Tab-separated table of C-alpha atoms in Angstrom:
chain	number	residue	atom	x	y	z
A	532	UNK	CA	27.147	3.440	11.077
A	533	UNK	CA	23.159	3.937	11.992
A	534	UNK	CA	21.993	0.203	11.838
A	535	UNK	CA	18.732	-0.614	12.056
A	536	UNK	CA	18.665	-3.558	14.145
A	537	UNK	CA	19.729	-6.603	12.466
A	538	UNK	CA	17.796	-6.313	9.139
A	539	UNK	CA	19.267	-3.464	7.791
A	540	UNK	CA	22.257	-0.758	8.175
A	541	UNK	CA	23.782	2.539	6.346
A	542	UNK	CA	26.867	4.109	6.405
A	543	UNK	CA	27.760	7.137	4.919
A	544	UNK	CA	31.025	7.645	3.583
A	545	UNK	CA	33.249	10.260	2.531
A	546	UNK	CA	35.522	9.970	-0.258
A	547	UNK	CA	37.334	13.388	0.444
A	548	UNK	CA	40.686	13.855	2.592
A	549	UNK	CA	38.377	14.624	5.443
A	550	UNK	CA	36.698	11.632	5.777
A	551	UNK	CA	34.175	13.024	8.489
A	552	UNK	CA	30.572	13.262	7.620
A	553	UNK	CA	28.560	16.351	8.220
A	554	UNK	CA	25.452	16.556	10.339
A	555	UNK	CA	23.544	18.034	7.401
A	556	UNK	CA	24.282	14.942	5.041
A	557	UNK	CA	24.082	12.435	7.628
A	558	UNK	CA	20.185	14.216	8.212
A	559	UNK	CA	19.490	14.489	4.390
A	560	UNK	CA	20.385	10.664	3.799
A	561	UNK	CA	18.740	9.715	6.691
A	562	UNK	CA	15.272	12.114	5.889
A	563	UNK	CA	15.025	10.172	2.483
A	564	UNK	CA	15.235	6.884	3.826
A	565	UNK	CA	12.630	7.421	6.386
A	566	UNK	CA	10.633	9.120	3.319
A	567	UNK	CA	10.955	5.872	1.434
A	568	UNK	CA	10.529	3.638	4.031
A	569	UNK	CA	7.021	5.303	4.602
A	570	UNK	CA	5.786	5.714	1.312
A	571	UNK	CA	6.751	1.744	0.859
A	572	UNK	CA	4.566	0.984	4.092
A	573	UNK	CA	1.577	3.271	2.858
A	574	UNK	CA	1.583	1.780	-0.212
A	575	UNK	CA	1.311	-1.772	1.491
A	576	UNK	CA	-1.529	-0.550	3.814
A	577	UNK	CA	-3.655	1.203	0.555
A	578	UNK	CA	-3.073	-1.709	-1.235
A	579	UNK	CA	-4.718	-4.013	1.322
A	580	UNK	CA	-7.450	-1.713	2.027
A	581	UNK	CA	-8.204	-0.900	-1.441
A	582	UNK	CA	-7.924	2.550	-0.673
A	583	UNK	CA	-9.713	5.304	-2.280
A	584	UNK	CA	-7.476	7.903	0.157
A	585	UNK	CA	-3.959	8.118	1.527
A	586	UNK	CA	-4.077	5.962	4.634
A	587	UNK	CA	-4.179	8.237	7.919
A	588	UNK	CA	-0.907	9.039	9.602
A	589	UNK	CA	-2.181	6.953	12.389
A	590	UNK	CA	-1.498	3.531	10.251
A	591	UNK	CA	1.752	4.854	8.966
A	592	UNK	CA	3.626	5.702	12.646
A	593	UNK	CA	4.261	2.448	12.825
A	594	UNK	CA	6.996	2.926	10.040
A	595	UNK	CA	8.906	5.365	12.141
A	596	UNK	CA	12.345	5.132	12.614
A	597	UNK	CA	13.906	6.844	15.865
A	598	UNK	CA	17.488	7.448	17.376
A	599	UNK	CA	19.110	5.439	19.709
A	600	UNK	CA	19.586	7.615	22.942
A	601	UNK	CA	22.161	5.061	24.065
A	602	UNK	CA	24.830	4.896	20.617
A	603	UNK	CA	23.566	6.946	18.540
A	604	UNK	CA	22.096	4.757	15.872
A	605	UNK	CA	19.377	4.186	13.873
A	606	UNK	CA	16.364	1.708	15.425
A	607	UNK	CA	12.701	1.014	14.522
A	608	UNK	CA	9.754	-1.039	16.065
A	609	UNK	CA	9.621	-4.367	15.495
A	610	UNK	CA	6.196	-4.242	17.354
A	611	UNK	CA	3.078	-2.409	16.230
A	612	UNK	CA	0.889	-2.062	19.694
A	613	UNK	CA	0.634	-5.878	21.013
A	614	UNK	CA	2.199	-7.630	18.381
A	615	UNK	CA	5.046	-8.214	16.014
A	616	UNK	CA	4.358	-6.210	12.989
A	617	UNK	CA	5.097	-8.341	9.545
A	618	UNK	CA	4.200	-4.905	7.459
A	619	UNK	CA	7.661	-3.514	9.152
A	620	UNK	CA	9.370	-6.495	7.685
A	621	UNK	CA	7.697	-6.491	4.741
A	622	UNK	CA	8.914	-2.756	4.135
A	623	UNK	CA	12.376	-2.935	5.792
A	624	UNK	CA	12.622	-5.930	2.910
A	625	UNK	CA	11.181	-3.566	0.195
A	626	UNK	CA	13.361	-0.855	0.984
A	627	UNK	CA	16.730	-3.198	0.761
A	628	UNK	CA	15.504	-4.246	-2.115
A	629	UNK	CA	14.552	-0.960	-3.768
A	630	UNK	CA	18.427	0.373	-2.920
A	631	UNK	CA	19.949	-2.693	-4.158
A	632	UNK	CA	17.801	-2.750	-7.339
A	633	UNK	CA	17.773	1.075	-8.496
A	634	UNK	CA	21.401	0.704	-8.984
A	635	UNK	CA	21.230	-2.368	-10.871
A	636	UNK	CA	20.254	-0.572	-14.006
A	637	UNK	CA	16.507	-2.369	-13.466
A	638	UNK	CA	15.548	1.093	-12.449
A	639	UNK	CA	11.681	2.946	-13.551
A	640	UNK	CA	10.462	-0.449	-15.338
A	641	UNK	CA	11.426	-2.345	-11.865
A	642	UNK	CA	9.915	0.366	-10.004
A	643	UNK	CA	6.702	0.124	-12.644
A	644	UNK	CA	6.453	-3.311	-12.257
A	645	UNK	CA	6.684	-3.153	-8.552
A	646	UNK	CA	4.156	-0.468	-7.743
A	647	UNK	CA	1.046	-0.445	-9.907
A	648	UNK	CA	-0.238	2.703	-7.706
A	649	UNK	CA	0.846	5.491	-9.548
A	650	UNK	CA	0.936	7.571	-7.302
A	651	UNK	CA	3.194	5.857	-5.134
A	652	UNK	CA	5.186	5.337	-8.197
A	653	UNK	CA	5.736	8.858	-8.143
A	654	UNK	CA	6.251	9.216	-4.664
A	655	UNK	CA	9.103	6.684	-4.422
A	656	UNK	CA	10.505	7.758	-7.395
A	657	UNK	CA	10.447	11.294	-5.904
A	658	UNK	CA	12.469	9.867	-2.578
A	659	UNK	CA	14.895	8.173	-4.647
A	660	UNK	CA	15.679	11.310	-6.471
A	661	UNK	CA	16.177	13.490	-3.212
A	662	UNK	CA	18.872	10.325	-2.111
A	663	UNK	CA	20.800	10.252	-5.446
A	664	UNK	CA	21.054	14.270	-5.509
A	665	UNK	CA	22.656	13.549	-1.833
A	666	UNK	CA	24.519	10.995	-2.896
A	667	UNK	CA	25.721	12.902	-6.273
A	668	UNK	CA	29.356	11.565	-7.375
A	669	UNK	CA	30.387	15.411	-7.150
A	670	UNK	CA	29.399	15.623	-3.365
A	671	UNK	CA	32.148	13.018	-2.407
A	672	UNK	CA	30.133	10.923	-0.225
A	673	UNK	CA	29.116	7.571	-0.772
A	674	UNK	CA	25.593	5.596	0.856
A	675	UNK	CA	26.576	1.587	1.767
A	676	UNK	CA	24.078	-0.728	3.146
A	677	UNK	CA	23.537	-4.288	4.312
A	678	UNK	CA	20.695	-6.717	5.373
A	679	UNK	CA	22.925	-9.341	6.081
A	680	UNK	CA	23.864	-10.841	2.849
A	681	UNK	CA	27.090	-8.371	2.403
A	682	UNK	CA	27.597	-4.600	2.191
A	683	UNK	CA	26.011	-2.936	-1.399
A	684	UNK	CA	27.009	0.544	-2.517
A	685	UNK	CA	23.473	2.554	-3.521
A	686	UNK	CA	24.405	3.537	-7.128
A	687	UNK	CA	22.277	6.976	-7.365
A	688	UNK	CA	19.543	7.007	-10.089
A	689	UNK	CA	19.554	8.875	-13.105
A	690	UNK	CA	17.997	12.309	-12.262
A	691	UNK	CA	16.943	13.825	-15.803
A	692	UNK	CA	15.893	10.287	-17.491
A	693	UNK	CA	13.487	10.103	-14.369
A	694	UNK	CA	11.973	13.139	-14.225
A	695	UNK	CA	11.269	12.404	-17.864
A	696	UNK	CA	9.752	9.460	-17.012
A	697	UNK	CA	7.386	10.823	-14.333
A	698	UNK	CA	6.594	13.980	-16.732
A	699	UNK	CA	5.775	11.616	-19.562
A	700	UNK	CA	4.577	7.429	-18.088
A	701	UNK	CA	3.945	7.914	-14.281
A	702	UNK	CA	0.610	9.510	-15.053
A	703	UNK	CA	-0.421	6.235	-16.905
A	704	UNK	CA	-0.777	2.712	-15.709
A	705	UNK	CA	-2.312	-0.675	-16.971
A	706	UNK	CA	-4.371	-1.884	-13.624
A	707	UNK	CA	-7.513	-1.700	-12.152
A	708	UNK	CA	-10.043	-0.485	-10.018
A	709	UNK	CA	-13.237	-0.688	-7.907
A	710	UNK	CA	-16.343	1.589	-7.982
A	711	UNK	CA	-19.586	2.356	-8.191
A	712	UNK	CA	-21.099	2.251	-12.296
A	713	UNK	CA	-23.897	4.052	-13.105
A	714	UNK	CA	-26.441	3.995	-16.064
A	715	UNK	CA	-28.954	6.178	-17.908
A	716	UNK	CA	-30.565	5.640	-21.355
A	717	UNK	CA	-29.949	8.788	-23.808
A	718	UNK	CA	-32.784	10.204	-26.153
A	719	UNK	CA	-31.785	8.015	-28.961
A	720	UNK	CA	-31.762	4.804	-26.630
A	721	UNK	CA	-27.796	4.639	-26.362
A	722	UNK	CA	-27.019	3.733	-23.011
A	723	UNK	CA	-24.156	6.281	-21.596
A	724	UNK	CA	-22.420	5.053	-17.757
A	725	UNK	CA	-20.848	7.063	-15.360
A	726	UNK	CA	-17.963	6.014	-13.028
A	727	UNK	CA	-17.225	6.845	-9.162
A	728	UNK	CA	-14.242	5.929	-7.494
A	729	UNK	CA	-14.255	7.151	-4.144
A	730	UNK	CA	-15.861	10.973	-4.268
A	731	UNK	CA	-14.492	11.315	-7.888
A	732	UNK	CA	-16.454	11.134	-11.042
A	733	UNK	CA	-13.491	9.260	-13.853
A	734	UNK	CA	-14.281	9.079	-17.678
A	735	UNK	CA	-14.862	5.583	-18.884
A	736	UNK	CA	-14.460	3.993	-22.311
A	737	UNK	CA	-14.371	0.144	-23.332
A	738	UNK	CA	-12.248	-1.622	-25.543
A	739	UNK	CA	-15.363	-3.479	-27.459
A	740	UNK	CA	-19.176	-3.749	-27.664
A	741	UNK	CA	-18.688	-7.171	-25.742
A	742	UNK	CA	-16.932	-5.180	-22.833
A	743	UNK	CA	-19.768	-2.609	-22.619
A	744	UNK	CA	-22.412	-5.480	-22.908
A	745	UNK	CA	-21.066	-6.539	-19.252
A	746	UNK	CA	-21.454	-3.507	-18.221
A	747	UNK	CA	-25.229	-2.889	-18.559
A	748	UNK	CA	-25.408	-5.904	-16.084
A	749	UNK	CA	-23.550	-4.533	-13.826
A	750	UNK	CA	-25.457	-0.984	-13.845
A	751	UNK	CA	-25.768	0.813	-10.510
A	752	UNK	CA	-23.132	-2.010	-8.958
A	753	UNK	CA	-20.251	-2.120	-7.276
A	754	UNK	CA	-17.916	-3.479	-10.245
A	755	UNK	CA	-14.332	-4.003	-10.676
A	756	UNK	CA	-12.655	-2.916	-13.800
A	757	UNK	CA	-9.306	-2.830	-15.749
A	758	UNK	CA	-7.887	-1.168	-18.515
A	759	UNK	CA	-5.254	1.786	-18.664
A	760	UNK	CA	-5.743	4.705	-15.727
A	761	UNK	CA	-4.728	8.019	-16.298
A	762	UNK	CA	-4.056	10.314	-13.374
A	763	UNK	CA	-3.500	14.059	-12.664
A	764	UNK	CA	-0.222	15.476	-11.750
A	765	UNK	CA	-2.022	15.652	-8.187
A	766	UNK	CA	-2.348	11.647	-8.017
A	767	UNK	CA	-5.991	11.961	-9.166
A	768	UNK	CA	-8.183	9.102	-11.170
A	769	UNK	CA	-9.650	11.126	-13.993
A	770	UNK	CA	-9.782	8.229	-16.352
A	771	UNK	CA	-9.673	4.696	-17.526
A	772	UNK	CA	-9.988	3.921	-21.033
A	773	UNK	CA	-9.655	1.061	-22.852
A	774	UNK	CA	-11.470	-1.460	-20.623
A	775	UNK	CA	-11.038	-4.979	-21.105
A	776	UNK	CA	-12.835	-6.432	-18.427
A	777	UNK	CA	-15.484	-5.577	-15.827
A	778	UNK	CA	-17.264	-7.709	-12.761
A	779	UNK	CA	-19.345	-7.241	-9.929
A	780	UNK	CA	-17.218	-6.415	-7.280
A	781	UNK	CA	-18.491	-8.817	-4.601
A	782	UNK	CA	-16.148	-10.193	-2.806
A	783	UNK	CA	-12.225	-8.842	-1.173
A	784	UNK	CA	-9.686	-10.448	-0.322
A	785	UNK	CA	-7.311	-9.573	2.665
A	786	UNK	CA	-3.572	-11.084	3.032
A	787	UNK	CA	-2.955	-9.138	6.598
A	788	UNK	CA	-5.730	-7.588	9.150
A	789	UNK	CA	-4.354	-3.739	10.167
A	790	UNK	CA	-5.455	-1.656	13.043
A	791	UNK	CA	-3.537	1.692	13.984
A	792	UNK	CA	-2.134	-0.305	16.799
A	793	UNK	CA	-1.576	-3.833	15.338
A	794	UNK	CA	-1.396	-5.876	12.036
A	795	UNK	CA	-1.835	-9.151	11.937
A	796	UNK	CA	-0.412	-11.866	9.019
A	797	UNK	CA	-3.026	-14.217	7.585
A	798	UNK	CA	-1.763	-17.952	6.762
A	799	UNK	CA	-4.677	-17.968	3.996
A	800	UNK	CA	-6.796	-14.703	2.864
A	801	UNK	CA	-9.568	-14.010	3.674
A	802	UNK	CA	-12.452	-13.842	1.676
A	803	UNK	CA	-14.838	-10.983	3.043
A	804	UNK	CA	-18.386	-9.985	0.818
A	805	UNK	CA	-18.731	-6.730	-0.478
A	806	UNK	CA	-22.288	-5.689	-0.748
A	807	UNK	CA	-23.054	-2.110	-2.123
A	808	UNK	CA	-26.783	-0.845	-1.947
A	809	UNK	CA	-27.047	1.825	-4.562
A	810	UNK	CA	-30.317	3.542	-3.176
A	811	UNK	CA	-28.533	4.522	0.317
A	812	UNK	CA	-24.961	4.373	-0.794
A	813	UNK	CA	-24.144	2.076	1.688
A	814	UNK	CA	-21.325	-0.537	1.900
A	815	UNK	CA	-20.874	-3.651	3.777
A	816	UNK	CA	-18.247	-6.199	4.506
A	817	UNK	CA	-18.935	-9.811	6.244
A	818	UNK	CA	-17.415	-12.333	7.213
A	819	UNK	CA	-19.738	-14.968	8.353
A	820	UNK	CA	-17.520	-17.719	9.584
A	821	UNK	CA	-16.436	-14.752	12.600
A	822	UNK	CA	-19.721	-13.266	12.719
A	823	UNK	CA	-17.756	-9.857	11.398
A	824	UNK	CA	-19.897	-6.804	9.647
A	825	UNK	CA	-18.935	-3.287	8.803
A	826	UNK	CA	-20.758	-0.984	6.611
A	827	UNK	CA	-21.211	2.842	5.729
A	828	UNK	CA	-21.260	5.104	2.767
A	829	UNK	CA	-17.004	5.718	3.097
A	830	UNK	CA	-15.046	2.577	1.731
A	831	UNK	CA	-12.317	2.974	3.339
A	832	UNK	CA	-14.255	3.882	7.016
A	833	UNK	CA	-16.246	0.400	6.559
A	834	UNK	CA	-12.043	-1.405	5.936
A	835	UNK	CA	-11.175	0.242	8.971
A	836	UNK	CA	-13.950	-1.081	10.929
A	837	UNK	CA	-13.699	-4.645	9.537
A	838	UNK	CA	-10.099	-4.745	10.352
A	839	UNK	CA	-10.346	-3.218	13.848
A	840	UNK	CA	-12.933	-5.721	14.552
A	841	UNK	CA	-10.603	-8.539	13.469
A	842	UNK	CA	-8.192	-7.534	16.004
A	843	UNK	CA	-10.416	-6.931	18.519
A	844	UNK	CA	-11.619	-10.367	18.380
A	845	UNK	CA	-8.006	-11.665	17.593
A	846	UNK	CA	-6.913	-9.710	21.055
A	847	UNK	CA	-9.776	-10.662	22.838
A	848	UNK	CA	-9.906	-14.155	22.284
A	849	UNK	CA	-6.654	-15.618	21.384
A	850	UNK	CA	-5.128	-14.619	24.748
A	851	UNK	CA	-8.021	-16.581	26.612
A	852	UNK	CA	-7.718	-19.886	27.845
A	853	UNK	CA	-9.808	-22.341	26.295
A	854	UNK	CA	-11.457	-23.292	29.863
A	855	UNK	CA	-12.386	-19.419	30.272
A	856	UNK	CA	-14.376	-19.121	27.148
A	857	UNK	CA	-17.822	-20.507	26.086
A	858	UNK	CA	-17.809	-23.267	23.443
A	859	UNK	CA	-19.308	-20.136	20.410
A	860	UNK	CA	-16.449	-17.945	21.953
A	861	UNK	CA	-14.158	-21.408	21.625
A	862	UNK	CA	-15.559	-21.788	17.991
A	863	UNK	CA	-14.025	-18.255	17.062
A	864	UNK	CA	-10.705	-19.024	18.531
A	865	UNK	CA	-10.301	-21.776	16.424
A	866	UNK	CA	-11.561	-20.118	13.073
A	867	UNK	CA	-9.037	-17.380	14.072
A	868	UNK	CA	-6.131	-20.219	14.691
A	869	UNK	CA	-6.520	-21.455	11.540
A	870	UNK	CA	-6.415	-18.131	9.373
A	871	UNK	CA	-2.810	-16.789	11.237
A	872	UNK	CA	0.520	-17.568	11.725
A	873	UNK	CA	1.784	-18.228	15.137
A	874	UNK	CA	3.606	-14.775	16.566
């Protein structure tokens, strides 16, 4: 049995004479589980950030799971750096519930409804497939697991009417997304808008006159939109049609504050504004009530920065007696108090 800690374990079972297990299935089942369990947490992390790009490796360690020197068995951090890491949880949690749930018969709807990123749609999807071809009836070994609530047999997915599904609906989604929309009058006085998400130019059409009407006041803004993204077999934007709705995007909200090191649960999000100047490129997040600012021309640099400040002043202050800090360095403990849950 590898058991990781006391949220989850897996067994592997054989269902031939020789009930032993090989090394090299043991190491397969255990590859795609660490595959999934990472893709889960990266999706988490991109989702918070609003992520134009994969998050760096340096944010996803902390979903690592190692080998027990001492039995053998299967462990993983319940810390990231100084603190107790609730992203860990929250994908240990995902991940019992993804196994349970594939073999339910909910399977690519569930997993559609679940993750709105396509691309870590595919992803998962992809891990899932590499378990249930190790886990094929015809192999003779069977994948149990538990989180406490009784042992569940992983049923494996359906191999064909998934990679139908990814060849044919993973490359569309109904969501939406944040970037930068630009404006220029053609010679007959029709206005015509470009899109930028990230470094990428995407193809934009609305739903109705109304829809477009927004956007001319939104020109050369940061705006949010939705409507139906299609992406490249490579994970790339390259279009979102049918737009129903477009804002200013002006404010973001944050549900957990991530450093490489350290992520930190919010009781209440956080509302941070998002400024975007247009004639520099420049972004830039506040937070006024912690007198926090990041900006730069790379979204997902100035998130970084924002969130690394957070925990900075989070690390800095919050382990401080009240009698060794000034009453403005006693005001931010307080703010921070009331935004996160006791560790």
């Amino acid at each position: 049995m590898c058991g990781l800690r006391e949220m989850l374990s897996i067994t592997v079972r054989s269902e031939k004479e020789d009930k032993r297990i090989p090394i090299t299935v043991a190491s397969d089942v255990m590859f795609d589980i660490q595959m999934l369990l990472t893709h889960i947490g990266e999706s988490f992390i991109a989702e918070e950030f609003g992520s134009y790009d994969r998050p760096a490796a340096s944010f996803v360690d902390r979903f690592t799971l190692y080998m027990d020197p001492e039995n053998g068995g299967i462990s993983f951090k319940a810390s990231a750096g100084k603190g107790k890491s609730h992203l860990m949880e929250k994908a240990m949690d995902m991940l019992t519930l993804i196994l349970s749930k594939m073999g339910s018969g909910a399977g690519t709807y569930w997993i559609e409804d679940t993750f709105k990123d396509p691309v870590y749609r595919f992803v998962i999807l992809y891990d899932l497939m590499e378990l249930s071809k190790h886990m094929a009836a015809e192999r003779g070994y069977v994948l149990m697991f538990s989180s406490g609530d009784g042992e569940k047999r992983f049923i494996p997915i359906d191999i064909v009417k998934t990679e139908a599904y990814l060849d044919k609906n993973a490359k569309v989604s109904q969501g939406s997304v944040t970037g930068i929309l630009n404006g220029v009058q053609s010679k007959r006085n029709v206005p015509m808008y470009g899109f930028v998400v990230g470094d990428e130019r995407v193809k934009i059409t609305f739903r109705s006159q109304d829809v477009e009407g927004a956007a001319a006041k939104c020109v050369n803004n940061a705006v949010l939109v939705k409507g139906t993204l299609r992406y490249s077999d490579e994970g790339e934007l390259l279009e979102v049609f049918d737009i129903h709705s477009i804002e200013l995007f002006n404010k973001k909200n944050f549900d957990h504050m991530i450093s490489k090191d350290r992520d930190i649960l919010l009781s209440k999000p956080m509302e941070a504004a998002v400024k975007y100047d247009n004639s520099s490129m420049n972004w830039k997040l506040t937070y006024p009530d912690l007198g926090m600012s990041s900006s730069g021309q790379d979204w997902d640099a100035v998130v970084e920065k924002f969130h690394d400040y957070f925990v900075f002043l989070y690390d800095n202050y919050m382990n401080k007696e009240d009698s060794e800090l000034t009453e403005e360095e006693l005001d931010v403990k307080r703010t921070m108090i009331s935004m996160t849950e006791a560790e």
